[in-house]
CSV table of C-alpha atoms in Angstrom, one decimal:
chain,number,residue,atom,x,y,z
A,1378,MET,CA,0.0,0.0,0.0
A,1379,SER,CA,1.3,3.4,-0.9
A,1380,THR,CA,1.8,6.2,1.6
A,1381,ALA,CA,-1.1,8.1,0.0
A,1382,ASP,CA,-3.4,5.1,0.3
A,1383,ARG,CA,-2.4,4.6,3.9
A,1384,LEU,CA,-3.1,8.2,4.7
A,1385,THR,CA,-6.5,8.0,2.9
A,1386,ASP,CA,-7.5,4.9,4.9
A,1387,ALA,CA,-6.3,6.4,8.2
A,1388,LEU,CA,-8.4,9.6,7.6
A,1389,TYR,CA,-11.5,7.6,6.8
A,1390,GLY,CA,-10.9,5.4,9.9
A,1391,LEU,CA,-10.5,8.6,12.0
A,1392,GLY,CA,-13.8,9.9,10.6
A,1393,TRP,CA,-15.7,6.7,11.4
A,1394,GLY,CA,-14.1,6.4,14.8
A,1395,THR,CA,-14.4,10.0,15.9
A,1396,VAL,CA,-17.3,11.7,14.2
A,1397,LYS,CA,-19.9,9.1,15.3
A,1398,LYS,CA,-19.0,9.9,18.9
A,1399,LEU,CA,-19.8,13.7,18.5
A,1400,PRO,CA,-23.1,15.2,19.6
A,1401,GLU,CA,-25.2,15.7,16.5
A,1402,PRO,CA,-25.2,19.5,16.6
A,1403,VAL,CA,-21.4,19.5,16.8
A,1404,ALA,CA,-21.1,17.0,13.9
A,1405,VAL,CA,-23.5,19.3,11.8
A,1406,ARG,CA,-21.3,22.4,12.5
A,1407,LEU,CA,-18.1,20.5,11.7
A,1408,GLY,CA,-19.5,19.2,8.4
A,1409,ARG,CA,-20.6,22.7,7.4
A,1410,THR,CA,-17.2,24.2,8.4
A,1411,ILE,CA,-15.3,21.6,6.3
A,1412,ALA,CA,-17.7,22.1,3.4
A,1413,ASP,CA,-17.2,25.9,3.4
A,1414,LEU,CA,-13.4,25.5,3.7
A,1415,THR,CA,-13.3,23.0,0.8
A,1416,TRP,CA,-15.6,25.2,-1.3
A,1417,ARG,CA,-13.4,28.3,-0.8
A,1418,GLN,CA,-10.3,26.4,-2.0
A,1419,ARG,CA,-12.0,25.9,-5.4
A,1420,GLY,CA,-10.4,22.6,-6.1
A,1421,LYS,CA,-11.2,20.4,-9.2
A,1422,GLY,CA,-14.1,18.7,-7.5
A,1423,VAL,CA,-15.8,22.0,-6.6
A,1424,GLN,CA,-15.2,23.4,-10.1
A,1425,ARG,CA,-16.7,20.2,-11.7
A,1426,LEU,CA,-19.7,20.3,-9.3
A,1427,GLU,CA,-20.4,23.9,-10.4
A,1428,ALA,CA,-20.0,23.1,-14.1
A,1429,ASN,CA,-22.4,20.2,-13.7
A,1430,TYR,CA,-24.9,22.5,-12.0
A,1431,ALA,CA,-24.6,24.8,-15.0
A,1432,ARG,CA,-26.1,22.0,-17.1
A,1433,VAL,CA,-28.9,21.5,-14.6
A,1434,VAL,CA,-29.8,25.2,-14.2
A,1435,PRO,CA,-28.8,26.6,-17.6
A,1436,ASP,CA,-30.2,30.1,-16.9
A,1437,ALA,CA,-28.3,30.5,-13.6
A,1438,THR,CA,-26.1,33.5,-13.2
A,1439,PRO,CA,-22.5,33.1,-12.1
A,1440,GLU,CA,-23.5,34.2,-8.6
A,1441,ARG,CA,-26.3,31.6,-8.5
A,1442,LEU,CA,-23.9,28.9,-9.6
A,1443,THR,CA,-21.4,29.8,-6.8
A,1444,GLU,CA,-24.3,29.7,-4.3
A,1445,LEU,CA,-25.4,26.3,-5.6
A,1446,SER,CA,-21.9,24.9,-5.4
A,1447,ARG,CA,-21.5,26.1,-1.8
A,1448,ALA,CA,-24.9,24.6,-0.9
A,1449,GLY,CA,-23.9,21.4,-2.8
A,1450,MET,CA,-20.7,21.0,-0.8
A,1451,ARG,CA,-22.7,21.5,2.4
A,1452,SER,CA,-25.1,18.8,1.3
A,1453,TYR,CA,-22.2,16.5,0.4
A,1454,LEU,CA,-20.5,16.9,3.8
A,1455,ARG,CA,-23.9,16.4,5.5
A,1456,TYR,CA,-23.9,13.0,3.7
A,1457,TRP,CA,-20.5,12.1,5.0
A,1458,MET,CA,-21.2,13.3,8.6
A,1459,GLU,CA,-24.5,11.3,8.6
A,1460,SER,CA,-22.7,8.3,7.2
A,1461,PHE,CA,-20.0,8.3,9.7
A,1462,ARG,CA,-22.6,8.5,12.5
A,1463,LEU,CA,-25.2,6.1,11.1
A,1464,PRO,CA,-23.7,3.0,12.8
A,1465,ALA,CA,-24.2,4.8,16.2
A,1466,TRP,CA,-27.8,5.8,15.5
A,1467,SER,CA,-30.6,4.1,17.3
A,1468,ARG,CA,-33.2,2.2,15.4
A,1469,GLU,CA,-35.7,5.0,16.3
A,1470,ARG,CA,-33.3,7.7,14.9
A,1471,VAL,CA,-33.0,5.8,11.7
A,1472,ARG,CA,-36.8,5.3,11.4
A,1473,THR,CA,-37.5,9.0,12.0
A,1474,GLY,CA,-34.6,10.2,9.9
A,1475,PHE,CA,-36.2,9.6,6.5
A,1476,ASP,CA,-39.6,10.5,5.0
A,1477,ALA,CA,-40.4,8.6,1.9
A,1478,LYS,CA,-43.2,9.7,-0.4
A,1479,ASP,CA,-45.2,7.1,-2.3
A,1480,ILE,CA,-43.5,4.3,-0.6
A,1481,HIS,CA,-46.5,2.1,-1.6
A,1482,PHE,CA,-44.8,1.6,-5.0
A,1483,LEU,CA,-42.1,-0.3,-3.1
A,1484,THR,CA,-44.2,-2.1,-0.6
A,1485,ASP,CA,-46.8,-3.2,-3.1
A,1486,GLY,CA,-44.0,-4.4,-5.4
A,1487,LEU,CA,-42.4,-6.5,-2.7
A,1488,ALA,CA,-45.8,-7.9,-1.7
A,1489,ALA,CA,-46.3,-9.0,-5.3
A,1490,GLY,CA,-43.3,-11.3,-4.9
A,1491,ASN,CA,-41.6,-10.6,-8.2
A,1492,GLY,CA,-38.7,-8.6,-6.8
A,1493,VAL,CA,-38.0,-4.8,-6.9
A,1494,ILE,CA,-35.1,-2.8,-8.2
A,1495,LEU,CA,-34.6,0.7,-6.7
A,1496,ALA,CA,-32.5,2.9,-8.9
A,1497,LEU,CA,-31.1,6.2,-7.5
A,1498,PRO,CA,-28.8,9.0,-8.5
A,1499,HIS,CA,-26.0,10.4,-6.3
A,1500,MET,CA,-28.4,12.5,-4.2
A,1501,ALA,CA,-28.5,13.3,-0.5
A,1502,ASN,CA,-27.8,10.1,1.6
A,1503,TYR,CA,-28.7,6.8,-0.1
A,1504,ASP,CA,-27.0,4.9,2.8
A,1505,LEU,CA,-29.5,6.5,5.2
A,1506,ALA,CA,-32.4,5.5,2.8
A,1507,GLY,CA,-31.0,2.0,2.8
A,1508,ALA,CA,-30.8,1.8,6.6
A,1509,TRP,CA,-34.4,3.0,6.7
A,1510,VAL,CA,-35.5,0.2,4.4
A,1511,THR,CA,-33.7,-2.5,6.5
A,1512,THR,CA,-35.0,-0.9,9.8
A,1513,GLU,CA,-38.5,0.5,9.2
A,1514,LEU,CA,-39.5,-1.9,6.4
A,1515,GLU,CA,-37.4,-4.8,7.9
A,1516,THR,CA,-36.4,-5.7,4.3
A,1517,PRO,CA,-32.8,-6.7,3.5
A,1518,PHE,CA,-31.5,-5.8,0.1
A,1519,THR,CA,-28.5,-6.3,-2.2
A,1520,THR,CA,-26.4,-3.5,-3.7
A,1521,VAL,CA,-23.2,-3.1,-5.6
A,1522,ALA,CA,-20.2,-1.0,-4.6
A,1523,GLU,CA,-17.4,0.4,-6.7
A,1524,ARG,CA,-14.0,-1.1,-5.6
A,1525,LEU,CA,-12.1,1.7,-3.9
A,1526,LYS,CA,-8.4,2.1,-3.4
A,1527,PRO,CA,-6.8,1.3,-1.1
A,1528,GLU,CA,-8.5,-2.1,-0.7
A,1529,THR,CA,-8.7,-1.5,3.0
A,1530,LEU,CA,-11.0,1.5,2.4
A,1531,TYR,CA,-13.3,-0.7,0.2
A,1532,ASP,CA,-13.3,-3.2,3.0
A,1533,ARG,CA,-14.4,-0.5,5.5
A,1534,PHE,CA,-17.3,0.6,3.2
A,1535,VAL,CA,-18.4,-3.0,2.7
A,1536,ALA,CA,-18.3,-3.7,6.5
A,1537,TYR,CA,-20.1,-0.4,7.2
A,1538,ARG,CA,-22.9,-1.1,4.7
A,1539,GLU,CA,-23.2,-4.7,5.8
A,1540,GLY,CA,-23.6,-3.5,9.3
A,1541,LEU,CA,-26.6,-1.5,8.2
A,1542,GLY,CA,-28.2,-4.7,6.8
A,1543,MET,CA,-27.1,-4.6,3.2
A,1544,GLU,CA,-25.6,-7.3,1.1
A,1545,VAL,CA,-22.7,-5.7,-0.9
A,1546,LEU,CA,-21.3,-7.0,-4.1
A,1547,PRO,CA,-18.2,-5.6,-5.9
A,1548,HIS,CA,-18.9,-3.8,-9.1
A,1549,SER,CA,-15.9,-5.4,-10.8
A,1550,GLY,CA,-15.4,-9.1,-11.3
A,1551,GLY,CA,-18.4,-9.9,-13.5
A,1552,SER,CA,-20.5,-12.0,-11.1
A,1553,ALA,CA,-22.6,-9.3,-9.6
A,1554,PHE,CA,-25.3,-9.3,-12.3
A,1555,GLY,CA,-26.0,-13.0,-11.9
A,1556,THR,CA,-26.3,-12.7,-8.1
A,1557,LEU,CA,-28.6,-9.7,-8.4
A,1558,ALA,CA,-30.8,-11.6,-10.8
A,1559,ARG,CA,-31.1,-14.5,-8.4
A,1560,ARG,CA,-32.0,-12.2,-5.5
A,1561,LEU,CA,-34.8,-10.7,-7.7
A,1562,ARG,CA,-36.1,-14.0,-8.8
A,1563,ASP,CA,-36.4,-15.0,-5.2
A,1564,GLY,CA,-38.6,-11.9,-4.7
A,1565,GLY,CA,-35.9,-9.8,-3.1
A,1566,LEU,CA,-34.9,-6.1,-3.2
A,1567,VAL,CA,-32.0,-4.7,-5.2
A,1568,CYS,CA,-30.8,-1.1,-4.8
A,1569,LEU,CA,-28.5,0.5,-7.4
A,1570,VAL,CA,-26.9,3.9,-7.8
A,1571,ALA,CA,-27.4,4.4,-11.5
A,1572,ASP,CA,-26.7,7.9,-12.8
A,1573,ARG,CA,-23.1,7.4,-13.7
A,1574,ASP,CA,-21.7,4.6,-16.0
A,1575,LEU,CA,-18.6,3.0,-14.6
A,1576,SER,CA,-18.3,0.3,-17.3
A,1577,ALA,CA,-17.8,2.5,-20.4
A,1578,SER,CA,-20.5,0.3,-22.0
A,1579,GLY,CA,-23.5,2.1,-20.7
A,1580,VAL,CA,-26.7,3.3,-22.5
A,1581,GLU,CA,-26.6,6.7,-24.2
A,1582,VAL,CA,-29.3,9.0,-22.9
A,1583,ASP,CA,-30.4,12.6,-23.1
A,1584,PHE,CA,-29.9,14.3,-19.7
A,1585,PHE,CA,-30.6,17.9,-19.2
A,1586,GLY,CA,-30.4,18.4,-23.0
A,1587,GLU,CA,-27.0,16.7,-23.6
A,1588,LYS,CA,-25.8,13.2,-24.1
A,1589,THR,CA,-24.3,11.0,-21.3
A,1590,ARG,CA,-24.3,7.3,-20.5
A,1591,MET,CA,-26.0,5.5,-17.7
A,1592,PRO,CA,-25.8,1.9,-16.6
A,1593,ALA,CA,-27.8,-0.7,-18.5
A,1594,GLY,CA,-28.0,-3.0,-15.4
A,1595,PRO,CA,-31.4,-1.8,-13.9
A,1596,ALA,CA,-33.2,-2.1,-17.2
A,1597,LEU,CA,-31.6,-5.4,-18.1
A,1598,LEU,CA,-32.4,-6.9,-14.7
A,1599,ALA,CA,-36.0,-5.8,-14.9
A,1600,GLN,CA,-36.4,-7.5,-18.4
A,1601,GLN,CA,-34.6,-10.7,-17.4
A,1602,THR,CA,-36.3,-11.2,-14.0
A,1603,GLY,CA,-39.7,-9.5,-14.3
A,1604,ALA,CA,-38.8,-7.4,-11.3
A,1605,LEU,CA,-40.4,-3.9,-10.8
A,1606,LEU,CA,-38.0,-1.0,-11.7
A,1607,LEU,CA,-38.6,2.1,-9.5
A,1608,PRO,CA,-36.6,5.3,-9.7
A,1609,VAL,CA,-36.0,7.1,-6.4
A,1610,THR,CA,-34.8,10.6,-5.7
A,1611,LEU,CA,-33.6,12.0,-2.4
A,1612,TRP,CA,-33.1,15.5,-1.0
A,1613,TYR,CA,-32.6,17.5,2.2
A,1614,ASP,CA,-34.7,20.3,3.6
A,1615,ASP,CA,-34.0,22.5,6.6
A,1616,SER,CA,-34.9,19.7,9.1
A,1617,PRO,CA,-32.8,16.7,10.3
A,1618,VAL,CA,-35.2,14.5,8.3
A,1619,MET,CA,-34.1,13.5,4.7
A,1620,GLN,CA,-36.8,13.5,2.1
A,1621,GLY,CA,-37.4,11.0,-0.7
A,1622,GLN,CA,-39.7,10.3,-3.6
A,1623,VAL,CA,-40.4,6.9,-5.0
A,1624,HIS,CA,-41.4,7.5,-8.7
A,1625,PRO,CA,-43.9,5.3,-10.6
A,1626,PRO,CA,-42.6,2.1,-12.1
A,1627,ILE,CA,-40.7,2.0,-15.4
A,1628,GLU,CA,-42.5,-0.5,-17.6
A,1629,VAL,CA,-40.8,-2.9,-20.0
A,1630,PRO,CA,-41.8,-2.0,-23.6
A,1631,GLU,CA,-44.0,-4.5,-25.2
A,1632,SER,CA,-42.1,-4.6,-28.4
A,1633,GLY,CA,-38.5,-4.1,-29.6
A,1634,THR,CA,-35.2,-5.9,-29.3
A,1635,ARG,CA,-33.5,-6.2,-25.9
A,1636,PRO,CA,-31.1,-3.3,-26.7
A,1637,GLU,CA,-34.1,-1.1,-27.8
A,1638,LYS,CA,-36.1,-1.9,-24.7
A,1639,THR,CA,-33.0,-1.2,-22.5
A,1640,SER,CA,-32.5,2.2,-24.3
A,1641,VAL,CA,-36.2,3.2,-23.7
A,1642,MET,CA,-36.1,2.2,-20.1
A,1643,THR,CA,-32.8,3.8,-19.3
A,1644,GLN,CA,-34.0,7.1,-20.8
A,1645,ALA,CA,-37.1,6.9,-18.7
A,1646,LEU,CA,-34.9,6.4,-15.6
A,1647,ALA,CA,-32.7,9.4,-16.6
A,1648,ASP,CA,-35.9,11.5,-17.0
A,1649,ALA,CA,-37.1,10.6,-13.5
A,1650,PHE,CA,-33.6,11.4,-12.1
A,1651,ALA,CA,-33.7,14.8,-13.9
A,1652,LEU,CA,-37.0,15.7,-12.3
A,1653,GLY,CA,-35.7,15.2,-8.8
A,1654,ILE,CA,-32.3,16.8,-9.6
A,1655,ALA,CA,-33.9,19.9,-11.2
A,1656,ASP,CA,-36.0,20.3,-8.0
A,1657,HIS,CA,-33.1,19.9,-5.7
A,1658,PRO,CA,-29.8,20.5,-7.6
A,1659,GLU,CA,-27.8,21.2,-4.5
A,1660,ASP,CA,-28.4,17.7,-3.2
A,1661,TRP,CA,-26.9,16.0,-6.4
A,1662,HIS,CA,-23.4,15.2,-5.4
A,1663,MET,CA,-21.8,14.8,-8.9
A,1664,LEU,CA,-18.2,16.0,-8.5
A,1665,GLN,CA,-17.0,14.1,-11.6
A,1666,ARG,CA,-17.3,14.5,-15.3
A,1667,LEU,CA,-20.5,13.0,-16.5
A,1668,TRP,CA,-21.6,14.3,-20.0
A,1669,LEU,CA,-19.9,12.9,-23.1
A,1670,ALA,CA,-18.8,16.4,-24.2
A,1671,ASP,CA,-16.8,16.7,-20.9
A,1672,LEU,CA,-15.3,13.2,-21.3
A,1673,ASP,CA,-13.4,14.3,-24.5
A,1674,PRO,CA,-9.8,13.4,-23.8
A,1675,ALA,CA,-8.7,16.6,-25.4
A,1676,LYS,CA,-10.3,18.4,-22.4
A,1677,GLY,CA,-7.9,16.7,-20.0
A,1678,PRO,CA,-8.6,14.8,-16.8
A,1679,SER,CA,-11.4,15.7,-14.4
């Protein structure tokens, strides 16, 4: 392990070990302080976040975009502070920490016994939403995590999420899809973050008026298993309670080839994500390049 990897792992270990012991108001203030310091430094992540918001709010003035990026960093650090503290939250704190609108789409889908796929963008705190599902609904689920470096950091994330009641599969390695399909055929729940393609073989979609790629997995799983595909968007308000919206199911088209059906369904997923992100752009934590125009190698690294 390199020195940088050891340092990264140590810092995350310090966060999980220390932040969860802080009183909640102290953790909130600490997160906001770190967010504002990071925002003022105007690093690549903050600049990319601001550039992404310019796509989401195309008529925003430069002043509005700087306000959005500051709010976005505060939202992002709220996610981290909550995540560090989640293992220490009581079951009651988890239950009362999330308000899900139209949750009947999920509960009815699970009751039907054909499996449900929840697909989410990088909004607010999907770990909290997952902990709420395992606690309030008493429903375990399977998800996929990107392999992080150093490996010990990935192991920390897996252990953390498994401690919240999730089954975590590695994104790489090729076996995740088959396992997810088996869970769905057994009537289970699968949750996937699906607004950024990590495979370079995703489905091209229109997203806020420009082309990007999103993962084909949610649509393919729904076609192959008969599971219900539900988009979910999340956001924060001024309260300690995170908000969420379960959107209506994305249907499998009656006609067309598998790639054609996958394209239609993934576009519908992107449209649902766009609705939620447009309403709450500051809670979309996309600090990486996303649109194909920005992925042009001539533009340099993110």
